[in-house]
CSV table of C-alpha atoms in Angstrom, one decimal:
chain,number,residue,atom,x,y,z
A,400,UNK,CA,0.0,0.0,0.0
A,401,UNK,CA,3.0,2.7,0.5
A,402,UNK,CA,4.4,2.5,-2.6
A,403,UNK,CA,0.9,2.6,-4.3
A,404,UNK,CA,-1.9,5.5,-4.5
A,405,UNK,CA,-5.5,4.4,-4.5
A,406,UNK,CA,-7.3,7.0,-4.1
A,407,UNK,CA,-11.0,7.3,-5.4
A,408,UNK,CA,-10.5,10.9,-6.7
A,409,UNK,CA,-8.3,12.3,-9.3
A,410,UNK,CA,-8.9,9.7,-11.2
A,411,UNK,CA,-5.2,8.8,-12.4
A,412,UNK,CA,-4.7,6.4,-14.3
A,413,UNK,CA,-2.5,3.8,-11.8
A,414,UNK,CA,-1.5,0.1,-11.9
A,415,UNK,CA,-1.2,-2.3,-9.1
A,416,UNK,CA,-1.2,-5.9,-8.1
A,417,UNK,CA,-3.5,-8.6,-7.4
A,418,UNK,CA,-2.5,-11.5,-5.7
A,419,UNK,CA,-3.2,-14.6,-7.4
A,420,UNK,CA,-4.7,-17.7,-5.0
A,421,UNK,CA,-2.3,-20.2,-5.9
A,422,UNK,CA,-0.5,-19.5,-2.3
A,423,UNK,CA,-3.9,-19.7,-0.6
A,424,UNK,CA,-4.5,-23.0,-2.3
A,425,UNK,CA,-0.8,-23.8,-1.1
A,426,UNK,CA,-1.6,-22.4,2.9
A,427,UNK,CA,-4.9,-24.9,2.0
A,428,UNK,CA,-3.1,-27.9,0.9
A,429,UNK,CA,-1.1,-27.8,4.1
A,430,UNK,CA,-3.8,-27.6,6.1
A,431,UNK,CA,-5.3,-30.8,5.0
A,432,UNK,CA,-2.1,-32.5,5.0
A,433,UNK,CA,-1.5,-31.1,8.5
A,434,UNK,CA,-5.1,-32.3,9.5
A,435,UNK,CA,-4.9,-36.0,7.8
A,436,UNK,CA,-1.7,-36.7,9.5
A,437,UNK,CA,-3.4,-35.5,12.6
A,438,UNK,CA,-6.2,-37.7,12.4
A,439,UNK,CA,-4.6,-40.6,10.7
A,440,UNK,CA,-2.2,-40.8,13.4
A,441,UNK,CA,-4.3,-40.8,16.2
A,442,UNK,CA,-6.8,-43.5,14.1
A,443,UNK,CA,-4.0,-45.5,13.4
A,444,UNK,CA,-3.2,-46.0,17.3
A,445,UNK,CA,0.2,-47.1,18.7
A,446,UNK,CA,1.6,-43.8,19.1
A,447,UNK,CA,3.3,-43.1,22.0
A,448,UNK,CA,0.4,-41.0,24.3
A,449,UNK,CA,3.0,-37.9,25.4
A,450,UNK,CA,4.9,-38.4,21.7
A,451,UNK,CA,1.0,-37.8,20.2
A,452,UNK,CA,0.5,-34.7,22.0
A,453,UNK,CA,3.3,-33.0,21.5
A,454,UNK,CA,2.8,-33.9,17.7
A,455,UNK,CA,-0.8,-32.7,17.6
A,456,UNK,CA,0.0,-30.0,19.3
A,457,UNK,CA,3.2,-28.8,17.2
A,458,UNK,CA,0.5,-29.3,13.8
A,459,UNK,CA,-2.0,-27.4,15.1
A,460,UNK,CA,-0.2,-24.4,16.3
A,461,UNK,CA,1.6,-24.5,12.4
A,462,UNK,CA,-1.4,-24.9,10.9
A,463,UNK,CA,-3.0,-22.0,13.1
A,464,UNK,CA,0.0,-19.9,11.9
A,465,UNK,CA,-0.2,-20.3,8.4
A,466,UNK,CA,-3.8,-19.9,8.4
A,467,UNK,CA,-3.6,-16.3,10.6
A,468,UNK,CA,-0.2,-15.3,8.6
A,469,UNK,CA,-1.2,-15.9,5.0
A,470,UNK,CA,-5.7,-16.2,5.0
A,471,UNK,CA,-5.7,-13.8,8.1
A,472,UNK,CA,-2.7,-11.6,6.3
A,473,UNK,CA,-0.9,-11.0,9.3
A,474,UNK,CA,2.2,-11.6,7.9
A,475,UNK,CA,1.4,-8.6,5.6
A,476,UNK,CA,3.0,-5.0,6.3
A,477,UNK,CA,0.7,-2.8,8.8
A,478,UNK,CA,-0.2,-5.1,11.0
A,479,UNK,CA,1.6,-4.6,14.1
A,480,UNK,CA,-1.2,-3.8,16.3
A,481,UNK,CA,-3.2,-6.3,14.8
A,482,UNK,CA,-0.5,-8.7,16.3
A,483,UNK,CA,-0.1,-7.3,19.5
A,484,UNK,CA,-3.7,-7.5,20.1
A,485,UNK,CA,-3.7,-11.1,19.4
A,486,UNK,CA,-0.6,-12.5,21.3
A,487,UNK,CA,-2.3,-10.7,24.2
A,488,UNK,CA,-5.1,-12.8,24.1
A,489,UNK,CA,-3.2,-15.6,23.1
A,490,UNK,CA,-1.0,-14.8,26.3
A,491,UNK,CA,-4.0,-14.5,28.5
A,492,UNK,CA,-5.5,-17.3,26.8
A,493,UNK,CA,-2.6,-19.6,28.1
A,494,UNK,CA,-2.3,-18.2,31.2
A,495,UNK,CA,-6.2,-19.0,31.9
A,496,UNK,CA,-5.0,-22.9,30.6
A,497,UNK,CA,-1.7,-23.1,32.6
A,498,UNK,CA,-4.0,-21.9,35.7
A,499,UNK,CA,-6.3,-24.4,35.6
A,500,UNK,CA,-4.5,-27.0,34.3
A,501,UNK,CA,-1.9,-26.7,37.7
A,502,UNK,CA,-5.0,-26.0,39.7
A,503,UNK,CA,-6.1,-29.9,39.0
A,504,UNK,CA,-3.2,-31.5,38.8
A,505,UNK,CA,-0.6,-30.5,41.6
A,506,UNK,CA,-3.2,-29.3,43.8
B,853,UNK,CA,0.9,-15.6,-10.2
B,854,UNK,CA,-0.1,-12.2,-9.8
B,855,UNK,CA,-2.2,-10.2,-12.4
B,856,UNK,CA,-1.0,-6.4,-13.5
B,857,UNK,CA,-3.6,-4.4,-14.8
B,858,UNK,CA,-4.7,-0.5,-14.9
B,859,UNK,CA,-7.7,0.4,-12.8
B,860,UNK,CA,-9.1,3.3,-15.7
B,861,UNK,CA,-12.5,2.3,-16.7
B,862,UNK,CA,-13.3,-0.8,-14.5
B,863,UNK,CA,-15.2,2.0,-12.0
B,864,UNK,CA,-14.1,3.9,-9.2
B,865,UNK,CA,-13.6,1.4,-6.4
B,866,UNK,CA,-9.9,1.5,-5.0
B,867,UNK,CA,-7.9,-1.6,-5.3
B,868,UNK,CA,-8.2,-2.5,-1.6
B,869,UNK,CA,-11.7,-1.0,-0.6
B,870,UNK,CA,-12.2,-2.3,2.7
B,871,UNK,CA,-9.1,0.1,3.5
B,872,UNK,CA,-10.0,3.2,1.6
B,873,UNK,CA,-11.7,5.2,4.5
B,874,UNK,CA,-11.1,5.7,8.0
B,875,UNK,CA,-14.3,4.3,8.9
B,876,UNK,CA,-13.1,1.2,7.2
B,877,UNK,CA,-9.4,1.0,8.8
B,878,UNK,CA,-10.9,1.4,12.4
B,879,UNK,CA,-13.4,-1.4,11.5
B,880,UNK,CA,-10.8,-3.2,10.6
B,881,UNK,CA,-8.4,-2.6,13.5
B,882,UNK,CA,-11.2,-2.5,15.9
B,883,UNK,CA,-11.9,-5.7,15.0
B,884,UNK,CA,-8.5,-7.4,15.7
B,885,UNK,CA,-9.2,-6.2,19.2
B,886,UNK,CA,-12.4,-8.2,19.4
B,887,UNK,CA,-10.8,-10.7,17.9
B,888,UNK,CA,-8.3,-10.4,20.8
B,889,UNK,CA,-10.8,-10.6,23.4
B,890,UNK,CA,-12.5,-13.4,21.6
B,891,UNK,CA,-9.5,-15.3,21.9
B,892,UNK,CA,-9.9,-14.7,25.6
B,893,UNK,CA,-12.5,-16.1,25.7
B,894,UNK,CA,-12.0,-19.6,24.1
B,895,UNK,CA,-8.8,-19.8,26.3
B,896,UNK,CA,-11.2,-20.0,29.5
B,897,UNK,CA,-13.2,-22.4,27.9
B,898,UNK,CA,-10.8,-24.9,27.0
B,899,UNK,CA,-8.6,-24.4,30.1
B,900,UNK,CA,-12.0,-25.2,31.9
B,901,UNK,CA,-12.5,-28.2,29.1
B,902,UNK,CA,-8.7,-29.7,29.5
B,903,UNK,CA,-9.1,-29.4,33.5
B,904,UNK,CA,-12.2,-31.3,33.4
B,905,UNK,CA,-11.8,-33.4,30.5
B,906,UNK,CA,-11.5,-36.9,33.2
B,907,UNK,CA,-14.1,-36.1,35.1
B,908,UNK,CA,-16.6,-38.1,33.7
B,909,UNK,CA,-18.5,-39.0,36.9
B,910,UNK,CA,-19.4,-42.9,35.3
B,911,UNK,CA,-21.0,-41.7,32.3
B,912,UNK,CA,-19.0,-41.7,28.7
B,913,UNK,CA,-15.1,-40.8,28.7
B,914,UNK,CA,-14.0,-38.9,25.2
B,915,UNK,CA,-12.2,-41.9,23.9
B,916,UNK,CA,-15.3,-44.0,24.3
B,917,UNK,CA,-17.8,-41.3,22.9
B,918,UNK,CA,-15.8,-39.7,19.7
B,919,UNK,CA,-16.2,-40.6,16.1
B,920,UNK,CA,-13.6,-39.9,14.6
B,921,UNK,CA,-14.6,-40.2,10.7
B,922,UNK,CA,-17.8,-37.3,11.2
B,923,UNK,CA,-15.1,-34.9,12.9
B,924,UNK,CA,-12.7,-35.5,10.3
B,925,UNK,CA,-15.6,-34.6,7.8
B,926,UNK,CA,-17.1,-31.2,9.9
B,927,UNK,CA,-13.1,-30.3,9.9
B,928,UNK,CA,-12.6,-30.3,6.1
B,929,UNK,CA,-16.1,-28.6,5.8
B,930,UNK,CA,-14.8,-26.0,7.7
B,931,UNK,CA,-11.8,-25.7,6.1
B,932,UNK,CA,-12.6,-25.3,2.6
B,933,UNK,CA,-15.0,-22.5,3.6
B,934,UNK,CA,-12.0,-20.8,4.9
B,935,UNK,CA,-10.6,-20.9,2.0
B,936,UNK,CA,-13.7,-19.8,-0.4
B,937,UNK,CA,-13.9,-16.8,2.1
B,938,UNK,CA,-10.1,-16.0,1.0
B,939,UNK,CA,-11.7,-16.1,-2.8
B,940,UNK,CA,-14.5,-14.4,-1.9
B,941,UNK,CA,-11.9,-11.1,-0.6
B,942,UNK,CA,-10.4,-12.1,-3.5
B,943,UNK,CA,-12.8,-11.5,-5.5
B,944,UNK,CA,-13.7,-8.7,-3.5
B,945,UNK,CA,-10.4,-7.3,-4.4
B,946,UNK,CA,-10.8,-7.4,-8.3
B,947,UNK,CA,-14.0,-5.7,-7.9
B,948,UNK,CA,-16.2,-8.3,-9.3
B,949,UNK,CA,-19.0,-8.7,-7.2
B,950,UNK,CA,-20.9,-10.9,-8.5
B,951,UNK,CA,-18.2,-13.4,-7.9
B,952,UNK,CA,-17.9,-12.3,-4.5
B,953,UNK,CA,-21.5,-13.2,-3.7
B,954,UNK,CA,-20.8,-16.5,-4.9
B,955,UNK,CA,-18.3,-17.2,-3.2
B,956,UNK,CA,-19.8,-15.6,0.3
B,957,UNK,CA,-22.7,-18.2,-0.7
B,958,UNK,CA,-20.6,-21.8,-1.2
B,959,UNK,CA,-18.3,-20.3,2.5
B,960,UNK,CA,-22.3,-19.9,3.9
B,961,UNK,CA,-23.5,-23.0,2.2
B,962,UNK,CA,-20.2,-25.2,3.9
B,963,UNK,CA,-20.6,-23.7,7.5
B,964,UNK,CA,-24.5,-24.6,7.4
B,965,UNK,CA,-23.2,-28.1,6.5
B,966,UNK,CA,-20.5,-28.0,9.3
B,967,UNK,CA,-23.7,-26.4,11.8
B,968,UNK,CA,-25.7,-29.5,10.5
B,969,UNK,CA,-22.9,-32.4,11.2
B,970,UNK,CA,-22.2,-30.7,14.8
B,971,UNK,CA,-25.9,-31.0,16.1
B,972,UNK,CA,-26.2,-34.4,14.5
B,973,UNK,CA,-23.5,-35.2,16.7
B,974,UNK,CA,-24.7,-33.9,19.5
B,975,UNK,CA,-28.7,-35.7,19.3
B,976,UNK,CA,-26.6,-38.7,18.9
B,977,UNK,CA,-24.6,-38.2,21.8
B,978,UNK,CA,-27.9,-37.0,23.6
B,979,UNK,CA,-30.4,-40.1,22.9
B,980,UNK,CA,-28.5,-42.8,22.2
B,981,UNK,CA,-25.2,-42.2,24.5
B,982,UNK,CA,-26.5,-40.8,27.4
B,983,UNK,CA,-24.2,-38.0,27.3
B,984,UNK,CA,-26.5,-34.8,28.7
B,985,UNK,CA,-25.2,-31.5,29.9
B,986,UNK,CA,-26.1,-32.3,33.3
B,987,UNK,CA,-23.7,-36.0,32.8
B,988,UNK,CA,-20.6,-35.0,34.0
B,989,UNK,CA,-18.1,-32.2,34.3
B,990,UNK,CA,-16.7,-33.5,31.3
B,991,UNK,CA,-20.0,-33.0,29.5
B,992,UNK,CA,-20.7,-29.5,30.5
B,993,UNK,CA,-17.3,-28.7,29.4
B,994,UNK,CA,-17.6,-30.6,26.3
B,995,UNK,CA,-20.9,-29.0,25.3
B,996,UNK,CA,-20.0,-25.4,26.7
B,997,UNK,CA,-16.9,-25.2,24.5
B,998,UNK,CA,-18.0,-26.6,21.1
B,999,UNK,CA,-21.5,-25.3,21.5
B,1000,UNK,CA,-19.9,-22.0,21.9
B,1001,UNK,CA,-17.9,-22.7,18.9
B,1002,UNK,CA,-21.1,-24.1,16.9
B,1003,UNK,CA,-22.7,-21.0,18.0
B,1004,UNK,CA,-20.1,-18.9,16.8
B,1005,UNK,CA,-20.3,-20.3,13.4
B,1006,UNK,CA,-24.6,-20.2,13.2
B,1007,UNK,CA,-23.9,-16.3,14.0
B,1008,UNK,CA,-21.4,-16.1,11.0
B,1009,UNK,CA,-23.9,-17.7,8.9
B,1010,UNK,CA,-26.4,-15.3,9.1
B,1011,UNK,CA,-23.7,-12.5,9.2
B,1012,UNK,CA,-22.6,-13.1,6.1
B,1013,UNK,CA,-26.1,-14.5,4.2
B,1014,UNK,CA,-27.1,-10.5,5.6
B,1015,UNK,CA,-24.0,-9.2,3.9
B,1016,UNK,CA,-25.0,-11.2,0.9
B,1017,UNK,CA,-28.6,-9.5,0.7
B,1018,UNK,CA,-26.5,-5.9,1.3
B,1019,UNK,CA,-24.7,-6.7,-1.8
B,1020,UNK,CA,-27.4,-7.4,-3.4
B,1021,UNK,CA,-29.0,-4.1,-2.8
B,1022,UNK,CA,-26.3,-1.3,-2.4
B,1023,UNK,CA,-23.2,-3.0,-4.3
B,1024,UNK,CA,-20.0,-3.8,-3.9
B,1025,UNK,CA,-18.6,0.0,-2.0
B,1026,UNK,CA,-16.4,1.4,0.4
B,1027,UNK,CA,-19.5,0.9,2.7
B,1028,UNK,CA,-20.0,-2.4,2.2
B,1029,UNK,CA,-16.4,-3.7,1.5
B,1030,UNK,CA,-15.1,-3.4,5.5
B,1031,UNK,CA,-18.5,-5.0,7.0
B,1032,UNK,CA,-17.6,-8.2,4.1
B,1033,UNK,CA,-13.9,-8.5,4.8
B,1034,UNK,CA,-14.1,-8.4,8.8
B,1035,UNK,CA,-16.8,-11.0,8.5
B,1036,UNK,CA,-14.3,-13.2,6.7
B,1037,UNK,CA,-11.8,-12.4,9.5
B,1038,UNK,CA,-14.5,-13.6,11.8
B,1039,UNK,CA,-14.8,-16.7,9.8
B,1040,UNK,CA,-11.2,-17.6,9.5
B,1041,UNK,CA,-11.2,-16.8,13.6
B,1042,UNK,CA,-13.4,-19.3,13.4
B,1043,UNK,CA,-11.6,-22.1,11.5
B,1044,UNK,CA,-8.6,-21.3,14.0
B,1045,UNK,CA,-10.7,-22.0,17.2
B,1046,UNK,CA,-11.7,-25.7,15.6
B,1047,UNK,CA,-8.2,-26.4,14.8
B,1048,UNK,CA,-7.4,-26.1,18.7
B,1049,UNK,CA,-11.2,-27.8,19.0
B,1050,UNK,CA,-10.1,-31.0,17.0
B,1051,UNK,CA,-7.2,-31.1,18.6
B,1052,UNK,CA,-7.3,-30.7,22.0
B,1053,UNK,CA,-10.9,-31.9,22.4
B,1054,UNK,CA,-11.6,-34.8,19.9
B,1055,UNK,CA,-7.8,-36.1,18.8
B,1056,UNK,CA,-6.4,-35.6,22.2
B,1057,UNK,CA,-9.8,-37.2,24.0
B,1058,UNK,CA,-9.1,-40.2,21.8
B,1059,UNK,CA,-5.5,-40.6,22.7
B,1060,UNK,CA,-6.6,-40.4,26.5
């Protein structure tokens, strides 16, 4: 957007860009891949129980962060606040979890 | 990969709309701070969810109640609406709204079926598995958290079908073009919260 004047009036003649969806498709494709491995390894049994949740885990927090970074665009210029104002409530979030979670178990 | 073309005669609506007026940026902005609180929000539930999650009280534990095969199907529903609401801004970006409404359509059309697969799962857990709000701890976590989800998504649903009717009538503006692309923040908010929900609640239930 810096580089680039859109402006409604004046009517000047400009070019810009339009992003095409074959990274979208890409950030999809992940997704599922991401979410079949998930799924088939839980289906498929066997896995060690604390080697499984970390795994599940690790995929669903990558998954969450291509999805925010690339469908969500905050990996795009600007959005700074945007940030912010999530990874406080992800920070809050995790700090309601760790909370309960040592409230049941080492009580 | 991307397309490069001049803007003169294709109307007057700027190349990223939704951004074009202040009204619009603060929307925007403003929104990341609800989304922020929303956020919030979800984290209580599921840190009341995972510190109740074995406290079934002798009705139904996760692993024995979960079917696996109907979550895997609500998760790719969910997903691929994610992704038509990414072609729907898209679209919204080219300034071809008539693609747009399609596209806000299919992402409505795929969280209905999503909405529909979640409280078939639920009746089934209610009539034939004995597994109430009222069961256990468990369950009122259980239904608390996706229910809240589930309700989440019925709310988009009607957010954007209402969008859909206000393209319908005033167009594809400056107006219009904030209120469609923080709805479609709303709605990829909402994919993220079932990633954690599949995880955490359904694959994680199952490995016990």
């Amino acid at each position: 957007m810096a580089t680039e004047q859109h402006s409604q009036e004046g009517g000047v003649k400009h070019r810009h860009r339009h992003e095409g969806p074959q990274r979208h498709i890409v950030v999809f494709v992940f997704s599922v891949l991401l979410t079949l491995l998930a799924f088939a390894a839980v289906a498929a049994g066997g896995v060690n129980a604390t080697f499984a949740v970390i795994l599940l885990l690790v995929m669903a927090a990558l998954q969450v962060v291509l999805q925010m970074g690339f469908w969500m665009h905050l990996k795009d210029k600007g959005h700074l606040l945007p940030i912010v104002f999530m990874l406080g409530g992800f920070f809050i979030a995790g700090t309601c979890i760790v909370m309960a979670l040592y409230w049941v178990w080492w009580d | 990969m991307t397309t490069v073309h001049a803007e003169a005669g294709k109307g007057t609506l700027p190349h990223e709309p939704e951004k074009a007026t202040l009204e619009g940026r603060n929307k925007v902005l403003a929104f990341w701070l609800f989304l922020g609180g929303e956020a919030v929000l979800f984290g209580t539930l599921f840190a009341t969810f995972l510190a109740l999650r074995n406290s079934t009280n002798d009705g139904p534990s996760a692993a024995e109640l979960f079917h696996l095969p109907l979550v895997a199907a609500a998760t790719f529903l969910l997903l691929a609406s994610s992704l038509t609401s990414v072609f729907a801004i898209q679209a919204m970006h080219r300034n071809k709204p008539k693609e747009l409404r399609g596209w806000l359509l299919i992402t409505v059309v795929l969280g209905a079926a999503f909405l529909a697969l979640e409280i078939y799962e639920f009746s089934v857990y209610v009539r034939h598995e004995e597994f109430g709000m009222t069961t256990s701890a468990f369950s009122s976590a259980f239904y608390t958290l996706v229910g809240f989800h589930g309700a989440h998504v019925a709310f988009g649903i009607v957010w954007i079908a209402i969008l859909i009717g206000q393209l319908v009538r005033k167009g594809l503006t400056v107006v219009t073009a904030p209120k469609i692309y923080v709805s479609a923040m709303y709605w990829h908010f909402i994919d993220v919260v079932w990633v954690f929900i599949f995880t955490v609640v359904y694959l994680l239930g199952k490995v016990g």
